[in-house]
Tab-separated table of C-alpha atoms in Angstrom:
chain	number	residue	atom	x	y	z
A	1	MET	CA	116.039	41.146	182.748
A	2	GLY	CA	114.471	38.658	179.713
A	3	LYS	CA	116.228	41.270	177.504
A	4	GLY	CA	119.419	40.458	178.635
A	5	TYR	CA	119.238	43.855	180.721
A	6	SER	CA	116.901	45.983	183.030
A	7	ALA	CA	114.628	47.931	181.199
A	8	ARG	CA	114.345	50.026	184.531
A	9	ILE	CA	117.806	50.706	184.356
A	10	ALA	CA	118.104	51.672	180.667
A	11	SER	CA	115.074	54.096	181.126
A	12	ASN	CA	117.250	56.082	183.288
A	13	PRO	CA	119.613	58.285	181.085
A	14	TYR	CA	122.041	58.734	183.998
A	15	ILE	CA	121.942	55.624	185.501
A	16	VAL	CA	122.581	53.845	182.117
A	17	GLY	CA	125.174	56.839	181.137
A	18	THR	CA	127.211	57.121	184.122
A	19	PHE	CA	127.536	53.393	185.804
A	20	ALA	CA	130.197	52.430	183.237
A	21	CYS	CA	132.226	55.577	184.164
A	22	ILE	CA	133.460	53.239	187.410
A	23	GLY	CA	136.184	52.108	184.607
A	24	GLY	CA	137.390	55.817	184.563
A	25	GLY	CA	137.705	55.408	188.072
A	26	LEU	CA	140.099	52.785	188.341
A	27	PHE	CA	142.444	54.969	186.233
A	28	GLY	CA	141.857	57.526	189.262
A	29	LEU	CA	142.388	54.808	191.745
A	30	ASP	CA	146.054	53.896	189.986
A	31	ILE	CA	147.157	57.668	190.198
A	32	SER	CA	146.803	58.086	194.102
A	33	SER	CA	147.633	54.450	194.863
A	34	MET	CA	151.110	55.614	193.274
A	35	SER	CA	151.181	59.166	194.398
A	36	ALA	CA	150.434	58.298	198.058
A	37	VAL	CA	153.267	56.001	198.824
A	38	LEU	CA	156.201	58.033	197.092
A	39	ASN	CA	157.351	59.100	200.496
A	40	ASN	CA	155.972	55.981	202.256
A	41	PRO	CA	159.288	54.586	204.182
A	42	ALA	CA	157.630	50.555	204.171
A	43	TYR	CA	157.125	50.992	200.696
A	44	ALA	CA	160.692	52.342	200.113
A	45	ASN	CA	162.167	49.614	201.889
A	46	THR	CA	159.938	46.805	200.425
A	47	PHE	CA	161.198	47.774	196.928
A	48	HIS	CA	164.681	48.888	197.930
A	49	ASN	CA	164.522	52.735	197.616
A	50	PRO	CA	163.814	53.291	193.899
A	51	THR	CA	165.968	56.084	192.223
A	52	SER	CA	163.864	58.982	190.438
A	53	ASN	CA	164.415	56.892	187.321
A	54	ALA	CA	163.397	53.461	188.664
A	55	GLN	CA	160.187	55.012	190.155
A	56	GLY	CA	159.176	56.758	186.905
A	57	ALA	CA	159.700	52.969	185.457
A	58	ILE	CA	157.513	51.573	188.027
A	59	VAL	CA	154.431	54.430	187.850
A	60	ALA	CA	155.237	54.149	183.698
A	61	SER	CA	154.134	50.414	183.688
A	62	MET	CA	150.417	51.079	184.346
A	63	PRO	CA	150.232	53.728	181.412
A	64	ALA	CA	152.560	51.245	179.252
A	65	GLY	CA	149.706	48.294	179.786
A	66	SER	CA	147.068	51.053	179.020
A	67	LEU	CA	148.591	51.541	175.614
A	68	ILE	CA	148.035	48.022	174.762
A	69	GLY	CA	144.809	47.581	176.445
A	70	ALA	CA	143.430	50.658	174.412
A	71	LEU	CA	144.897	49.427	171.011
A	72	SER	CA	143.002	46.184	171.734
A	73	VAL	CA	139.805	47.805	171.603
A	74	THR	CA	140.218	47.954	167.930
A	75	TYR	CA	139.239	44.244	167.852
A	76	LEU	CA	137.424	43.572	171.327
A	77	GLY	CA	134.913	46.797	170.682
A	78	ASP	CA	133.792	45.583	167.175
A	79	LYS	CA	133.834	41.713	167.931
A	80	LEU	CA	132.509	41.431	171.578
A	81	GLY	CA	130.588	44.356	171.668
A	82	ARG	CA	130.989	47.446	174.029
A	83	LYS	CA	129.129	45.686	177.031
A	84	LYS	CA	131.215	42.699	177.152
A	85	THR	CA	134.397	44.781	176.736
A	86	ILE	CA	133.662	46.719	179.795
A	87	ILE	CA	133.127	43.706	181.725
A	88	LEU	CA	136.208	42.341	180.463
A	89	ALA	CA	138.124	45.429	181.736
A	90	GLY	CA	136.948	44.821	185.017
A	91	LEU	CA	138.378	41.178	185.550
A	92	PHE	CA	141.570	42.597	184.498
A	93	TRP	CA	141.943	45.044	186.994
A	94	VAL	CA	140.830	42.529	189.599
A	95	ILE	CA	143.630	40.401	188.526
A	96	GLY	CA	146.277	43.282	188.387
A	97	SER	CA	145.018	44.485	191.570
A	98	ILE	CA	145.853	40.811	193.391
A	99	ILE	CA	149.105	40.712	192.269
A	100	GLN	CA	150.009	44.583	193.210
A	101	CYS	CA	148.666	43.819	196.405
A	102	ALA	CA	151.198	40.313	196.772
A	103	SER	CA	154.246	42.152	195.467
A	104	ILE	CA	157.237	41.469	197.116
A	105	ASN	CA	159.831	42.785	194.471
A	106	ARG	CA	159.624	45.691	191.807
A	107	GLY	CA	159.400	42.869	189.088
A	108	MET	CA	156.107	41.761	190.532
A	109	LEU	CA	154.525	45.003	191.093
A	110	VAL	CA	155.363	45.761	187.463
A	111	VAL	CA	153.706	43.110	186.074
A	112	GLY	CA	150.557	43.650	188.243
A	113	ARG	CA	150.706	47.271	187.403
A	114	ILE	CA	150.861	46.238	183.612
A	115	ILE	CA	147.891	44.043	183.740
A	116	SER	CA	145.976	46.725	185.803
A	117	GLY	CA	147.090	49.037	183.062
A	118	LEU	CA	145.534	46.792	180.281
A	119	SER	CA	142.010	47.299	182.197
A	120	VAL	CA	142.492	50.959	182.661
A	121	GLY	CA	143.317	51.232	178.812
A	122	ILE	CA	140.531	49.272	177.524
A	123	SER	CA	137.961	50.900	179.693
A	124	SER	CA	139.098	54.488	179.121
A	125	THR	CA	138.498	53.846	175.354
A	126	VAL	CA	135.404	51.786	175.468
A	127	VAL	CA	133.628	53.610	178.061
A	128	PRO	CA	133.560	56.772	176.469
A	129	VAL	CA	132.440	55.183	173.231
A	130	TYR	CA	129.595	53.045	174.855
A	131	GLN	CA	128.091	56.551	176.653
A	132	SER	CA	128.305	58.330	173.165
A	133	GLU	CA	126.273	55.981	171.812
A	134	ILE	CA	123.707	55.403	174.064
A	135	ALA	CA	123.330	59.116	175.211
A	136	ALA	CA	120.639	61.465	173.665
A	137	PRO	CA	122.558	64.449	171.832
A	138	ALA	CA	121.380	67.027	174.276
A	139	ILE	CA	123.155	65.603	177.198
A	140	ARG	CA	126.081	63.296	175.740
A	141	GLY	CA	128.673	65.710	176.426
A	142	ARG	CA	127.578	65.830	180.186
A	143	LEU	CA	127.313	61.906	180.372
A	144	VAL	CA	130.777	61.432	178.925
A	145	SER	CA	132.243	64.002	180.993
A	146	PHE	CA	131.270	61.914	184.156
A	147	GLN	CA	134.141	60.023	182.778
A	148	GLN	CA	136.550	62.654	183.923
A	149	TRP	CA	134.635	62.795	187.295
A	150	SER	CA	134.811	59.163	187.936
A	151	ILE	CA	138.639	59.738	187.395
A	152	THR	CA	138.877	62.591	189.677
A	153	TRP	CA	136.528	60.364	192.624
A	154	GLY	CA	138.926	57.415	192.059
A	155	ILE	CA	142.151	59.631	192.906
A	156	LEU	CA	140.254	61.230	196.014
A	157	LEU	CA	138.779	58.123	197.412
A	158	GLN	CA	142.100	55.896	196.911
A	159	TYR	CA	144.247	58.774	198.199
A	160	PHE	CA	142.240	59.132	201.603
A	161	VAL	CA	142.313	55.255	202.090
A	162	GLN	CA	145.970	55.548	201.703
A	163	PHE	CA	146.157	58.573	203.735
A	164	GLY	CA	144.359	56.637	206.438
A	165	CYS	CA	146.707	53.487	205.957
A	166	SER	CA	149.461	55.560	206.096
A	167	TYR	CA	149.775	55.158	210.192
A	168	ILE	CA	149.487	51.688	210.211
A	169	ASN	CA	153.341	50.471	210.430
A	170	GLY	CA	154.691	47.985	207.746
A	171	THR	CA	153.796	47.035	204.413
A	172	ALA	CA	150.095	46.559	205.301
A	173	SER	CA	150.288	50.490	204.745
A	174	PHE	CA	150.159	49.948	201.243
A	175	ARG	CA	148.870	46.595	200.191
A	176	ILE	CA	145.594	47.163	202.052
A	177	PRO	CA	144.933	49.845	199.496
A	178	TRP	CA	146.154	48.327	196.518
A	179	GLY	CA	143.687	45.327	197.711
A	180	LEU	CA	140.735	46.986	198.247
A	181	GLN	CA	141.058	49.030	194.729
A	182	MET	CA	139.635	45.658	193.175
A	183	ILE	CA	136.316	46.237	194.664
A	184	PRO	CA	135.045	48.931	192.112
A	185	ALA	CA	136.106	46.627	189.329
A	186	ILE	CA	133.853	43.709	190.806
A	187	VAL	CA	131.023	46.115	190.974
A	188	LEU	CA	131.807	46.997	187.545
A	189	SER	CA	131.633	43.669	185.879
A	190	LEU	CA	128.836	42.518	187.949
A	191	GLY	CA	126.693	45.749	187.345
A	192	MET	CA	127.185	45.596	183.773
A	193	LEU	CA	125.054	42.431	183.427
A	194	ALA	CA	121.811	44.628	183.799
A	195	PHE	CA	122.870	47.238	181.430
A	196	PRO	CA	121.692	47.346	177.559
A	197	GLU	CA	124.239	46.699	174.491
A	198	SER	CA	125.254	49.786	172.120
A	199	PRO	CA	122.429	50.081	169.544
A	200	ARG	CA	124.312	51.790	167.127
A	201	TRP	CA	126.749	48.299	167.533
A	202	LEU	CA	123.622	46.039	167.532
A	203	VAL	CA	122.516	47.582	164.089
A	204	ASP	CA	125.900	47.164	162.557
A	205	HIS	CA	125.701	43.655	163.578
A	206	ASN	CA	122.448	43.062	161.685
A	207	ARG	CA	120.659	43.023	165.125
A	208	GLU	CA	118.161	45.823	164.523
A	209	ALA	CA	114.998	44.628	166.491
A	210	GLU	CA	117.153	44.649	169.622
A	211	ALA	CA	118.313	47.770	169.120
A	212	LEU	CA	115.016	49.508	168.479
A	213	GLU	CA	113.981	48.295	171.779
A	214	ILE	CA	116.912	49.403	173.421
A	215	LEU	CA	116.540	52.702	171.893
A	216	ALA	CA	112.777	52.572	173.004
A	217	ASP	CA	113.737	51.944	176.636
A	218	LEU	CA	116.522	54.543	176.424
A	219	HIS	CA	115.322	57.731	175.150
A	220	GLY	CA	111.179	56.751	174.474
A	221	GLY	CA	109.666	55.332	177.865
A	222	GLY	CA	109.496	51.931	176.027
A	223	ASN	CA	107.508	53.468	173.195
A	224	PRO	CA	109.226	52.537	169.684
A	225	GLN	CA	107.033	54.851	168.040
A	226	ASP	CA	108.459	57.760	170.204
A	227	GLU	CA	109.717	60.713	167.850
A	228	LEU	CA	113.168	61.053	169.067
A	229	VAL	CA	113.368	57.053	169.143
A	230	VAL	CA	112.461	56.817	165.497
A	231	LEU	CA	114.522	59.733	164.481
A	232	GLU	CA	117.935	57.904	166.295
A	233	PHE	CA	116.756	54.647	164.436
A	234	GLU	CA	116.484	55.933	160.996
A	235	GLU	CA	119.689	57.920	161.206
A	236	ILE	CA	121.986	55.204	162.648
A	237	LYS	CA	120.400	52.772	160.015
A	238	SER	CA	121.017	55.334	157.311
A	239	GLN	CA	124.485	55.649	158.514
A	240	VAL	CA	125.445	52.269	158.917
A	241	TYR	CA	124.071	51.370	155.500
A	242	PHE	CA	126.127	54.165	154.119
A	243	GLU	CA	129.344	53.155	155.584
A	244	ARG	CA	128.587	49.599	154.445
A	245	THR	CA	128.699	50.673	151.073
A	246	GLU	CA	132.027	51.924	151.203
A	247	GLY	CA	133.915	48.866	151.812
A	248	ALA	CA	134.718	46.337	154.951
A	249	LYS	CA	136.080	47.865	157.917
A	250	ALA	CA	139.719	48.104	157.993
A	251	TRP	CA	142.986	50.080	159.306
A	252	SER	CA	143.191	51.737	156.106
A	253	ASP	CA	139.586	53.267	156.473
A	254	LEU	CA	141.295	55.533	159.065
A	255	PHE	CA	143.744	57.029	156.346
A	256	LYS	CA	140.650	57.831	154.219
A	257	ARG	CA	140.220	61.527	153.155
A	258	SER	CA	137.103	61.800	155.368
A	259	VAL	CA	138.579	60.307	158.064
A	260	LEU	CA	142.120	61.150	158.502
A	261	ARG	CA	141.742	64.529	159.652
A	262	ARG	CA	139.439	63.513	162.584
A	263	VAL	CA	142.026	61.018	163.278
A	264	PHE	CA	144.496	63.521	163.697
A	265	LEU	CA	142.012	65.632	165.850
A	266	GLY	CA	141.399	62.967	168.240
A	267	THR	CA	145.049	61.732	168.630
A	268	SER	CA	146.651	65.232	168.948
A	269	LEU	CA	143.972	66.027	171.651
A	270	GLN	CA	144.784	63.221	173.687
A	271	MET	CA	148.209	63.953	173.367
A	272	TRP	CA	147.733	67.588	174.433
A	273	SER	CA	145.856	66.526	177.296
A	274	GLN	CA	148.833	64.713	178.719
A	275	LEU	CA	151.298	67.816	177.704
A	276	THR	CA	149.384	70.163	179.590
A	277	GLY	CA	150.956	68.627	182.456
A	278	VAL	CA	148.175	67.580	184.742
A	279	ASN	CA	150.110	64.314	185.611
A	280	VAL	CA	152.958	66.152	187.011
A	281	MET	CA	150.529	67.675	189.728
A	282	MET	CA	148.661	64.031	189.948
A	283	TYR	CA	151.224	61.272	190.131
A	284	TYR	CA	154.294	63.550	191.402
A	285	VAL	CA	152.362	65.871	193.457
A	286	VAL	CA	154.696	64.983	196.550
A	287	TYR	CA	157.440	65.785	194.769
A	288	VAL	CA	156.094	69.213	193.349
A	289	PHE	CA	154.762	70.321	196.891
A	290	GLU	CA	158.461	68.964	198.524
A	291	GLY	CA	160.323	71.074	196.092
A	292	ALA	CA	158.009	74.134	196.889
A	293	GLY	CA	159.185	73.763	200.311
A	294	LEU	CA	156.237	71.676	202.175
A	295	THR	CA	158.141	69.945	204.976
A	296	GLY	CA	156.883	66.904	206.890
A	297	ARG	CA	154.733	63.912	205.569
A	298	ARG	CA	151.652	64.776	207.377
A	299	ALA	CA	151.703	68.008	205.971
A	300	ASN	CA	152.525	67.039	202.422
A	301	LEU	CA	149.546	64.305	202.460
A	302	ILE	CA	146.951	67.126	203.979
A	303	ALA	CA	148.155	69.563	201.177
A	304	ASP	CA	147.714	66.792	198.262
A	305	SER	CA	144.170	65.633	199.544
A	306	VAL	CA	143.111	69.585	199.613
A	307	GLN	CA	144.149	69.098	195.514
A	308	TYR	CA	142.224	66.080	194.774
A	309	VAL	CA	139.249	67.305	196.681
A	310	LEU	CA	139.291	70.437	194.173
A	311	ASN	CA	139.797	68.212	191.256
A	312	VAL	CA	136.591	66.716	192.019
A	313	ALA	CA	134.569	69.879	192.894
A	314	PHE	CA	135.487	71.928	189.831
A	315	THR	CA	134.650	68.906	187.580
A	316	VAL	CA	131.461	69.252	188.743
A	317	PRO	CA	130.580	72.914	186.749
A	318	ALA	CA	132.156	71.262	183.618
A	319	ILE	CA	129.774	68.289	183.709
A	320	ILE	CA	126.824	70.676	183.995
A	321	TYR	CA	127.453	73.073	181.302
A	322	ILE	CA	129.724	71.118	178.413
A	323	ASP	CA	126.881	70.796	176.335
A	324	LYS	CA	125.780	74.645	177.015
A	325	TRP	CA	129.428	75.755	176.663
A	326	GLY	CA	130.574	73.735	174.249
A	327	ARG	CA	133.922	71.722	173.316
A	328	ARG	CA	136.037	74.647	171.843
A	329	PRO	CA	135.940	77.124	174.677
A	330	MET	CA	136.593	74.785	177.158
A	331	PHE	CA	139.801	73.676	175.234
A	332	ILE	CA	141.040	76.907	174.314
A	333	TYR	CA	140.503	78.762	177.481
A	334	GLY	CA	141.377	76.044	179.819
A	335	CYS	CA	144.857	75.883	177.839
A	336	LEU	CA	145.471	79.399	178.237
A	337	VAL	CA	144.770	79.557	182.154
A	338	MET	CA	146.594	76.380	182.543
A	339	GLY	CA	149.799	77.651	181.047
A	340	PHE	CA	149.492	80.932	183.086
A	341	TRP	CA	149.543	79.148	186.100
A	342	LEU	CA	152.439	76.432	185.286
A	343	TYR	CA	154.622	79.720	184.186
A	344	LEU	CA	153.886	81.163	187.819
A	345	VAL	CA	154.850	78.022	189.294
A	346	GLY	CA	157.909	77.825	187.342
A	347	GLY	CA	158.729	81.577	187.871
A	348	LEU	CA	158.186	81.264	191.662
A	349	GLN	CA	160.349	78.238	191.843
A	350	ALA	CA	163.385	80.070	189.892
A	351	ARG	CA	163.051	83.160	191.956
A	352	PHE	CA	162.727	81.680	195.546
A	353	GLY	CA	164.428	78.262	195.019
A	354	GLU	CA	168.179	76.846	195.111
A	355	MET	CA	169.882	73.605	195.232
A	356	GLY	CA	169.294	71.427	198.481
A	357	THR	CA	168.532	68.507	199.727
A	358	VAL	CA	165.080	66.309	200.206
A	359	ASP	CA	165.180	63.073	202.206
A	360	GLY	CA	169.088	63.067	201.361
A	361	THR	CA	168.413	63.618	197.645
A	362	ALA	CA	169.934	66.611	195.793
A	363	THR	CA	166.747	68.832	194.428
A	364	TRP	CA	165.931	72.118	193.506
A	365	VAL	CA	163.855	73.452	196.790
A	366	VAL	CA	162.426	76.626	198.185
A	367	LEU	CA	163.821	76.856	201.729
A	368	ASN	CA	162.881	78.969	204.617
A	369	ASN	CA	160.156	81.048	202.375
A	370	PRO	CA	156.707	80.273	203.870
A	371	ALA	CA	155.127	82.722	201.343
A	372	ALA	CA	156.665	81.502	198.254
A	373	THR	CA	155.767	78.053	199.380
A	374	LYS	CA	152.201	78.690	199.976
A	375	ALA	CA	151.893	80.810	196.437
A	376	ILE	CA	153.331	77.694	194.788
A	377	ILE	CA	150.783	75.578	196.346
A	378	VAL	CA	148.151	77.670	195.543
A	379	CYS	CA	149.105	78.287	191.884
A	380	SER	CA	149.269	74.180	191.739
A	381	TYR	CA	145.793	74.171	193.219
A	382	PHE	CA	144.664	76.761	190.667
A	383	PHE	CA	146.104	74.577	187.686
A	384	VAL	CA	144.249	71.499	188.712
A	385	CYS	CA	141.003	73.508	189.031
A	386	SER	CA	141.367	74.856	185.429
A	387	PHE	CA	142.198	71.367	184.069
A	388	ALA	CA	139.200	70.134	185.784
A	389	ILE	CA	136.555	72.505	184.780
A	390	SER	CA	137.977	72.654	181.146
A	391	MET	CA	140.085	70.002	179.085
A	392	GLY	CA	139.454	66.993	181.718
A	393	PRO	CA	136.215	66.333	180.692
A	394	ALA	CA	135.958	67.778	177.015
A	395	SER	CA	139.085	65.591	176.136
A	396	TRP	CA	137.122	62.854	176.618
A	397	ALA	CA	133.973	63.683	175.018
A	398	TYR	CA	135.386	64.931	171.683
A	399	PRO	CA	137.180	61.632	170.497
A	400	ALA	CA	134.204	59.935	171.376
A	401	GLU	CA	131.659	61.552	169.042
A	402	ILE	CA	133.669	62.824	166.035
A	403	PHE	CA	134.357	59.508	164.444
A	404	PRO	CA	132.007	57.470	161.901
A	405	MET	CA	130.301	54.149	163.009
A	406	ARG	CA	132.254	51.845	161.112
A	407	VAL	CA	135.718	53.462	162.078
A	408	ARG	CA	134.527	54.411	165.595
A	409	ALA	CA	136.024	51.743	168.391
A	410	LYS	CA	139.359	51.650	165.895
A	411	ALA	CA	139.372	55.666	165.954
A	412	VAL	CA	138.956	56.169	169.415
A	413	SER	CA	141.286	53.205	170.575
A	414	LEU	CA	144.013	55.099	168.504
A	415	SER	CA	143.310	58.399	170.260
A	416	THR	CA	143.134	56.929	173.341
A	417	ALA	CA	146.304	54.917	172.699
A	418	THR	CA	148.291	58.276	172.128
A	419	ASN	CA	146.838	59.558	175.742
A	420	TRP	CA	148.428	56.461	177.189
A	421	LEU	CA	151.624	56.844	174.962
A	422	PHE	CA	152.428	60.078	176.139
A	423	ASN	CA	151.125	59.452	179.630
A	424	PHE	CA	153.983	56.392	179.447
A	425	ALA	CA	156.437	58.609	178.412
A	426	LEU	CA	156.028	61.616	181.160
A	427	ALA	CA	155.285	59.244	183.693
A	428	TRP	CA	158.762	57.916	183.466
A	429	ALA	CA	160.404	61.249	182.352
A	430	VAL	CA	158.859	63.718	185.190
A	431	PRO	CA	161.118	62.600	187.858
A	432	PRO	CA	164.412	62.890	186.197
A	433	MET	CA	163.027	66.323	184.810
A	434	LEU	CA	162.513	67.815	188.433
A	435	GLN	CA	165.450	66.504	189.206
A	436	ASN	CA	167.670	67.696	186.507
A	437	ILE	CA	166.058	70.784	184.832
A	438	GLN	CA	163.952	71.688	188.199
A	439	TRP	CA	161.656	74.781	187.782
A	440	LYS	CA	162.069	74.732	184.038
A	441	THR	CA	160.148	71.454	183.728
A	442	TYR	CA	156.770	73.659	184.651
A	443	LEU	CA	157.793	76.347	181.615
A	444	VAL	CA	158.137	73.677	179.216
A	445	PHE	CA	154.569	72.214	180.364
A	446	GLY	CA	153.287	75.704	180.329
A	447	THR	CA	154.641	76.162	176.469
A	448	PHE	CA	152.737	73.110	175.496
A	449	ASN	CA	149.483	74.565	176.823
A	450	PHE	CA	150.005	77.588	174.803
A	451	ALA	CA	150.868	75.665	171.819
A	452	ALA	CA	147.807	73.709	172.337
A	453	CYS	CA	145.400	76.566	172.577
A	454	ILE	CA	146.478	77.944	168.957
A	455	HIS	CA	145.853	73.976	167.362
A	456	PHE	CA	142.323	74.130	169.195
A	457	ILE	CA	141.328	77.714	167.801
A	458	PHE	CA	142.261	76.906	164.000
A	459	CYS	CA	141.272	73.267	163.551
A	460	PHE	CA	138.679	72.167	166.185
A	461	PRO	CA	135.280	72.705	165.044
A	462	GLU	CA	132.350	72.627	167.593
A	463	THR	CA	130.590	69.268	167.856
A	464	ALA	CA	128.257	69.936	170.855
A	465	GLN	CA	124.293	69.362	170.909
A	466	ARG	CA	124.372	67.117	167.701
A	467	SER	CA	123.542	63.377	167.307
A	468	LEU	CA	126.809	61.494	166.469
A	469	GLU	CA	125.130	60.912	162.631
A	470	GLU	CA	124.726	64.887	162.451
A	471	ILE	CA	128.204	65.401	163.152
A	472	GLU	CA	129.094	64.086	159.786
A	473	ASP	CA	127.705	67.535	158.129
A	474	VAL	CA	130.048	69.474	160.548
A	475	PHE	CA	133.603	68.129	159.133
A	476	SER	CA	131.895	67.947	155.409
A	477	GLN	CA	131.779	71.727	155.715
A	478	GLY	CA	135.368	71.762	155.385
A	479	HIS	CA	137.340	74.584	157.219
A	480	VAL	CA	140.069	72.606	158.096
A	481	PHE	CA	142.316	75.464	159.622
A	482	SER	CA	139.454	77.924	160.110
A	483	ALA	CA	137.183	75.783	162.617
A	484	TRP	CA	135.582	79.066	164.066
A	485	ALA	CA	134.106	79.258	161.083
A	486	VAL	CA	131.751	76.234	161.404
A	487	SER	CA	128.164	77.444	162.828
A	488	ARG	CA	126.814	75.594	165.668
A	489	SER	CA	123.561	75.054	163.438
A	490	VAL	CA	125.164	73.034	160.967
A	491	GLY	CA	123.846	69.571	160.816
A	492	LYS	CA	120.534	69.896	162.875
A	493	LYS	CA	118.149	68.044	161.727
A	494	ASP	CA	114.609	66.826	162.618
A	495	LEU	CA	112.329	63.929	162.263
A	496	SER	CA	111.004	65.262	158.781
A	497	ASP	CA	114.523	66.009	157.308
A	498	VAL	CA	115.891	62.494	157.928
A	499	LEU	CA	112.586	60.602	156.727
A	500	ALA	CA	112.580	63.184	153.554
A	501	HIS	CA	116.087	62.236	153.115
A	502	LYS	CA	115.527	58.515	153.339
A	503	VAL	CA	112.480	58.501	150.623
A	504	GLY	CA	114.714	60.397	148.566
A	505	LYS	CA	117.452	58.106	148.776
A	506	GLU	CA	115.283	55.290	148.032
A	507	SER	CA	113.533	56.878	145.061
A	508	LEU	CA	117.356	57.536	143.755
A	509	ASP	CA	118.064	53.775	144.127
A	510	LYS	CA	115.154	52.802	142.685
A	511	SER	CA	115.693	55.020	139.234
A	512	GLU	CA	119.488	53.657	139.564
A	513	GLY	CA	118.093	50.464	139.514
A	514	ALA	CA	115.616	50.748	136.466
């Protein structure tokens, strides 16, 4: 640990690339920590039976904090470094969890969720950046995909804790789970002390010797002369020095022609990931299944847990094959299939549902039709499986790899902030939507999926299996509205190509200086 990190840990790409994903798990913990209490009498009594609008505001307070947290990475990620920023995110989560656990009214609960949201916003922004900057190109997508898998595990584990505690009478049924959720954050903050800083960030801060040493430990078994290590080090230096000639980092850099297109892609992708409707099925799965006619608190909890198990299981194929399949197919086919399942859910609700009451509240519900109830639940399961194997992992990988080093922290921060902006809006809006436009809610999100599919076909080029520096060549090809025309071989280089380019550039610089 004299290096400030463990060389043994750094030598294992999967450990060093996945541990920080605990930060993604915090988001998952929040989703099920709230969804599992929606039909808990002790929760309702403690917080004075929130209406659909009030419950939406409570849920939305976390993504509101996440929006602020994501934007703060524009400063923290560049100033403190990726590693220290992740540690800071863990500390925020612990503070937020303590306040939530002790909350005695809605105001205190909202404050705790906002502080926890700061943590989630920071970690969901900086963790994919950290992963993309330390991972070898061949497995970068796979490692960043672990971010989504950790979210699904967070949802699942917290939900089962909530499920078990639901048999406890009184406020302990929700306070114990809210308190226990600080444990992963403590593990994250302490564990990151043994991990290396991003070598790209170090080069950008004139710490090249440290960067080379870390690259050697990461990808060369400690050998700084390893071909992959030399290739990456030279590419990183070349890219950083080139970007420095373009001027100091500033928000205005995001609006330069060479970057603006990618900013639009990153922000719109994160927008679409929320507009798929996945959080309707996650935050408010209790409402969805109640509307489908599933009665009984225990039956609903069991049905919900099946959905969360499927979410975990179907993320695994995406992790394994994301670098082979590529990002584009996962976006395009994922949205097509998700739109199909949501239209089925909406159609079944429209055909077999009617106005009724659930827990004394007027709502659209399927009554006395077990076949329709089961069909809606199964379609909901298929929808979640479709998201898990496509948009879920790929939507984190793509924004983390498409931006130049000099604006990466700012641009990924802005992209992730867009995710949280729409998460906030939808978390607040969905309960009133389910109450007021009922089954049409699913058709709205189904239509969003089909619109996203068209956007992906025309505008999103493939980026799989290229180094972060080689991706620059992908976007230099143009094809702004014909992304399919960019070949998957564009940008590929070996060490001789990089060194030849370096020698040629140095010769040109000398001749210009003569």
